Short mmCIF file of C-alpha atoms in Angstrom, two decimals:
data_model
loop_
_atom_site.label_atom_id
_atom_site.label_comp_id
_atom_site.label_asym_id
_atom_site.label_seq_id
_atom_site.Cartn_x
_atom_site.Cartn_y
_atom_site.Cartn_z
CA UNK A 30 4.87 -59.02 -34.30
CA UNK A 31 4.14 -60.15 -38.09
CA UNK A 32 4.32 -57.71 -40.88
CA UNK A 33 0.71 -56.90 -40.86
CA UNK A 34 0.41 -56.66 -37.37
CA UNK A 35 3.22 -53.59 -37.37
CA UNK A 36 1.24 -52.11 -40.35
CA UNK A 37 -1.80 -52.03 -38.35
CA UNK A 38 -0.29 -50.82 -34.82
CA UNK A 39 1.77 -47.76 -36.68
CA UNK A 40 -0.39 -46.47 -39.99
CA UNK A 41 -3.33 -44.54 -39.13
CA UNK A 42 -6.26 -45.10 -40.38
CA UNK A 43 -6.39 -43.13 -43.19
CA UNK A 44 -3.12 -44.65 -44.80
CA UNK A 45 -3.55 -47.79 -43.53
CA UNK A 46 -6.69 -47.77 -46.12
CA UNK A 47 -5.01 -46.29 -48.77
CA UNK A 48 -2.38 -49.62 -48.40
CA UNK A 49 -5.48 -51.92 -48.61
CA UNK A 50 -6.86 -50.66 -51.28
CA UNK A 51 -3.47 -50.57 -53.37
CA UNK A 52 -4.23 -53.26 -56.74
CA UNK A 53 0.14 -53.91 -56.56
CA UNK A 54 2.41 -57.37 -55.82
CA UNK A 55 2.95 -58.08 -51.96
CA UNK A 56 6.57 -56.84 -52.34
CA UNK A 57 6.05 -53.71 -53.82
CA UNK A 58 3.20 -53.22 -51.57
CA UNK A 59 5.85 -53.67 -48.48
CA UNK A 60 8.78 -51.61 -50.40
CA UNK A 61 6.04 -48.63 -50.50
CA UNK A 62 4.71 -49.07 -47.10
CA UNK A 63 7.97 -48.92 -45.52
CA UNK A 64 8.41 -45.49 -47.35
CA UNK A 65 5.21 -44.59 -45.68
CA UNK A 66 6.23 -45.41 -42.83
CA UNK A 67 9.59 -43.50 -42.64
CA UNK A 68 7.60 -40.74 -44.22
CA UNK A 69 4.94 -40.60 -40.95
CA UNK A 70 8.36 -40.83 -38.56
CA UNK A 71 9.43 -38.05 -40.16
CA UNK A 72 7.05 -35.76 -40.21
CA UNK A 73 5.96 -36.99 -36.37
CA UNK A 74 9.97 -35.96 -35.35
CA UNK A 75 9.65 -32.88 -37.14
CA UNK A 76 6.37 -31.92 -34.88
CA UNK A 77 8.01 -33.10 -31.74
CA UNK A 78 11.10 -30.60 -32.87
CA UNK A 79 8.71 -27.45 -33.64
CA UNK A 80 7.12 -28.09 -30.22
CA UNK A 81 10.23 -28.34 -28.34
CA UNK A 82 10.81 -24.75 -30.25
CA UNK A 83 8.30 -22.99 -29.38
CA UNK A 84 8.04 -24.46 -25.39
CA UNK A 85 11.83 -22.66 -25.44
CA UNK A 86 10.34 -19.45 -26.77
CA UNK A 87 8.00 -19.32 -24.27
CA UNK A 88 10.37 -20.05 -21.38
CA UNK A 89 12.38 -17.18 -23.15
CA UNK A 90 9.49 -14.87 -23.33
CA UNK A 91 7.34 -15.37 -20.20
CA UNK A 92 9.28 -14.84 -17.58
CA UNK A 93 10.58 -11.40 -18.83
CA UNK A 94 6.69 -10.51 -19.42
CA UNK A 95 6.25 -11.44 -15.76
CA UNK A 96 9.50 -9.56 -14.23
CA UNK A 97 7.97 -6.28 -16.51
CA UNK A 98 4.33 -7.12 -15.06
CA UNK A 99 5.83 -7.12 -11.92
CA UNK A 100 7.96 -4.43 -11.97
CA UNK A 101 5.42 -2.27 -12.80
CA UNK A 102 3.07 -3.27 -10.17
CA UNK A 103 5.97 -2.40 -7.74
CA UNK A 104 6.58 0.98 -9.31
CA UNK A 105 2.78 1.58 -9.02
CA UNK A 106 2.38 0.70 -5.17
CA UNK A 107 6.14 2.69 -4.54
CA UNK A 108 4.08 5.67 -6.21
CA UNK A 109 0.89 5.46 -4.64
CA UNK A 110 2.92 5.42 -0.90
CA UNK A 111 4.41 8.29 -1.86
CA UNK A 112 1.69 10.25 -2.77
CA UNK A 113 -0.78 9.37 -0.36
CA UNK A 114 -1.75 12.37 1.94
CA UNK A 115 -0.35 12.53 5.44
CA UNK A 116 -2.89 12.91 8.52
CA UNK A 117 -5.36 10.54 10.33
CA UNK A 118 -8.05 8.67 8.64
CA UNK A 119 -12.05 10.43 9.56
CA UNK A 120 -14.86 8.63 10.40
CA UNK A 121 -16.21 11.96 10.69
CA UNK A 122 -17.04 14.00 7.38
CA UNK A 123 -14.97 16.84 8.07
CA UNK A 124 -17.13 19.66 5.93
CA UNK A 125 -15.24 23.11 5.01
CA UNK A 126 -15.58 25.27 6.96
CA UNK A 127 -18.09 23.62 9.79
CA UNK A 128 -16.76 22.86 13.29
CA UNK A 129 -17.27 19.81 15.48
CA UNK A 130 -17.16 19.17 18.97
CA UNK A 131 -16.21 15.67 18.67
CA UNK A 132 -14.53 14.11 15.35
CA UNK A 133 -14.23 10.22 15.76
CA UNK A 134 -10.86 8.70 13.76
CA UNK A 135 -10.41 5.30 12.85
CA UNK A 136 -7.95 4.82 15.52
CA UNK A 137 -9.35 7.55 18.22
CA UNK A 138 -11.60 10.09 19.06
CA UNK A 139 -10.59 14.45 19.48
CA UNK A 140 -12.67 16.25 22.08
CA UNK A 141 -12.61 19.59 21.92
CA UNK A 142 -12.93 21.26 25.01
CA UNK A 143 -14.11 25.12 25.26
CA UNK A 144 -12.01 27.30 27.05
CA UNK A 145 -12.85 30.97 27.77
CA UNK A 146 -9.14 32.22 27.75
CA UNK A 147 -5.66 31.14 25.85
CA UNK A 148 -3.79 29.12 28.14
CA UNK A 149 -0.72 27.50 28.10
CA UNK A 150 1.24 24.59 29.81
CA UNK A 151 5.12 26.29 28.83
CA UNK A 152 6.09 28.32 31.89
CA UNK A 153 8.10 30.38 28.99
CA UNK A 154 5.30 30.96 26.40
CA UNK A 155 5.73 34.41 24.94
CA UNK A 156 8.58 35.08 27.56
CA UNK A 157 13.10 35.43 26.80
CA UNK A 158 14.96 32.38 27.91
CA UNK A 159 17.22 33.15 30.80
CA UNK A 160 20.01 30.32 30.19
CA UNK A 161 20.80 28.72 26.42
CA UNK A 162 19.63 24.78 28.00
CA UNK A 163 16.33 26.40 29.12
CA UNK A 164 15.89 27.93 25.25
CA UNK A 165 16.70 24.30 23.74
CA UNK A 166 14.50 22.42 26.35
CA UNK A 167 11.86 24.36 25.04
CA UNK A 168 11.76 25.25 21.57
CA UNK A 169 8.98 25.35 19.68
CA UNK A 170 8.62 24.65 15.71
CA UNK A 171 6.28 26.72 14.05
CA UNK A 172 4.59 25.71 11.03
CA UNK A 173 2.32 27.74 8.39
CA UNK A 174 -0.85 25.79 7.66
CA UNK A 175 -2.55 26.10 3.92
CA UNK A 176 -5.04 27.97 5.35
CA UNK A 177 -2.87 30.85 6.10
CA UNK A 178 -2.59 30.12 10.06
CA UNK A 179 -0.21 28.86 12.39
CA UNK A 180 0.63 25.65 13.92
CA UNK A 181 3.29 25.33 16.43
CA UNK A 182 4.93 22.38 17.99
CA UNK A 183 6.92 22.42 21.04
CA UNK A 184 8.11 20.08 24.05
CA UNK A 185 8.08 21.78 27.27
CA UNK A 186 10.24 19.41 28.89
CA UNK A 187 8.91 17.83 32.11
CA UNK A 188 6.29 19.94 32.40
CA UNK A 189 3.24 18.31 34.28
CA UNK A 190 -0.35 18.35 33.19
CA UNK A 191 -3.05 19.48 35.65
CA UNK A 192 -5.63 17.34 36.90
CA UNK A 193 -7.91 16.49 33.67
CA UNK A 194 -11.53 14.89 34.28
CA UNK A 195 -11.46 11.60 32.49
CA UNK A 196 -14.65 12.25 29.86
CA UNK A 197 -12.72 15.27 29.44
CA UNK A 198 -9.61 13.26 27.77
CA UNK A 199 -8.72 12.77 23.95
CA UNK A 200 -7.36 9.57 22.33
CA UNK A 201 -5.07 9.08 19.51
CA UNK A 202 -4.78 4.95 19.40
CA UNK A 203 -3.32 4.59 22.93
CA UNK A 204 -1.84 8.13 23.70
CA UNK A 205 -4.27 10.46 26.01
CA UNK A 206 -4.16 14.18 24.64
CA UNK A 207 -6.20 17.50 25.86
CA UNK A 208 -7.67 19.08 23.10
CA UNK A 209 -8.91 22.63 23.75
CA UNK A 210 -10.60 25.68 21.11
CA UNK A 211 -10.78 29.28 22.22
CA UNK A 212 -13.99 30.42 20.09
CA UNK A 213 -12.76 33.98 19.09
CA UNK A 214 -12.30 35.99 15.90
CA UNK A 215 -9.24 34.02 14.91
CA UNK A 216 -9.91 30.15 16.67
CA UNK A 217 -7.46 28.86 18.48
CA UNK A 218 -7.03 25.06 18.80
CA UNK A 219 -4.62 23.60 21.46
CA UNK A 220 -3.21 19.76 22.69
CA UNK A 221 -1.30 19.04 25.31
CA UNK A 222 0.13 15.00 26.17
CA UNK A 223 2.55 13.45 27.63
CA UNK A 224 4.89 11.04 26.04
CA UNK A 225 8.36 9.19 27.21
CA UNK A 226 8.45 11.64 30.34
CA UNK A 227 8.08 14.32 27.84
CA UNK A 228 5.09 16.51 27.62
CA UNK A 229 4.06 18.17 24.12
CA UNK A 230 1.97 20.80 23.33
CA UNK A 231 0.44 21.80 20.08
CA UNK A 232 -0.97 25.01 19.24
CA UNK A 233 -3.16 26.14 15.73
CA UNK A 234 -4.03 29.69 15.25
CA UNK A 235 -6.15 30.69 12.33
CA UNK A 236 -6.23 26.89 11.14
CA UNK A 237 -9.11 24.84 10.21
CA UNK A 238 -10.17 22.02 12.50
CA UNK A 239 -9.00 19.27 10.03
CA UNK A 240 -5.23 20.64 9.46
CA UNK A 241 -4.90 20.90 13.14
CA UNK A 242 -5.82 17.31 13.79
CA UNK A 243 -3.88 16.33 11.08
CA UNK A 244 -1.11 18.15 12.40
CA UNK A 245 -1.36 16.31 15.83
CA UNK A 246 -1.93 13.23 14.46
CA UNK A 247 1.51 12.84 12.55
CA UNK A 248 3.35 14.41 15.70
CA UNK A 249 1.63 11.74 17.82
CA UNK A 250 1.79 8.83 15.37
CA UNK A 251 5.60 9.31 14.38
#
């Protein structure tokens, strides 16, 4: 490659016109526009430099920006689990204070099934336990709902259910339950299933419909 042919392939075009228009001898002319030259190398290394810099910097920065992003995305969702509220999911609008004789769930459906007097499925409801295996085959957990009332929990060992008419039935994903209310002064909300050759019963007293089903929900869904 001649002289000139360099000149043109590595000056831009703004110095290569300031070289053409220089009034000077040929050899000064080529003295200077090898300074040039060195002069755009330079300055072209010391860009490539700066922007090797700052990619580092960024490599540096981002990925500590992303592990804090993340982090706190992951801190966010741990909080939200732990606050969300227990109990089944309505499709039902479950009103204060009004009563339904079927509420649909997401995953099931709760009849309610009037009965004219309390009845229960323990053959020791209300009565001593004679021998200390027949007290821990059957006792119950009581719980005091918001509402001021009583929910109590209790497997009855293998206590059979009676014959139940099949519209008559509740469902809670899978598991069949018997859901019963005694309409009285203080309503009284009962379930009864079977589940791994155990049957369950659950009994609210004084509760609103709502914290009962929620209540049986979480005992069947645990």
């Amino acid at each position: 490659m001649s002289f000139e042919e360099k000149k043109d392939a590595e000056l831009s075009n703004e110095v290569k016109s300031m070289y053409d228009d220089m009034h000077a001898p040929d050899t000064w002319k080529q003295e200077t526009l090898l300074k040039m030259q060195e002069e755009a190398l330079r300055v072209e290394s010391e860009k490539k430099v700066q922007k090797a810099d700052d990619n580092i910097k960024k490599k540096k920065v981002t990925p500590v920006h992303l592990i804090a992003a993340t982090a706190g995305l992951c801190a966010a969702a741990i909080c939200l689990f732990l606050i969300l509220p227990k109990g089944a999911s309505y499709v039902t609008p479950m009103e204060d204070g009004a009563y339904y004789d079927t509420v649909e769930l997401k995953d099931g459906e709760i009849h309610f099934v009037s009965n004219r007097v309390a009845i229960s499925i323990s053959p020791n409801a209300g009565n001593a336990f004679d021998t200390k295996e027949e007290a821990e085959e059957n006792t119950a957990e009581v719980l005091l709902a918001k509402s001021g009332g009583m929910i109590t929990f209790e497997k009855t060992g293998n206590q059979k259910l009676p014959q139940i008419a099949e519209d008559s039935w509740s469902y809670i994903g899978e598991q069949k339950i018997y859901v019963t209310v005694l309409k009285k002064d203080e309503i009284r909300y009962q379930a009864v299933y079977e589940k791994g050759g155990e049957t369950y019963e659950v009994i609210g007293e004084g509760v609103t419909q709502k914290e009962f089903i929620d209540e049986l929900y979480d005992r069947i869904t645990e």
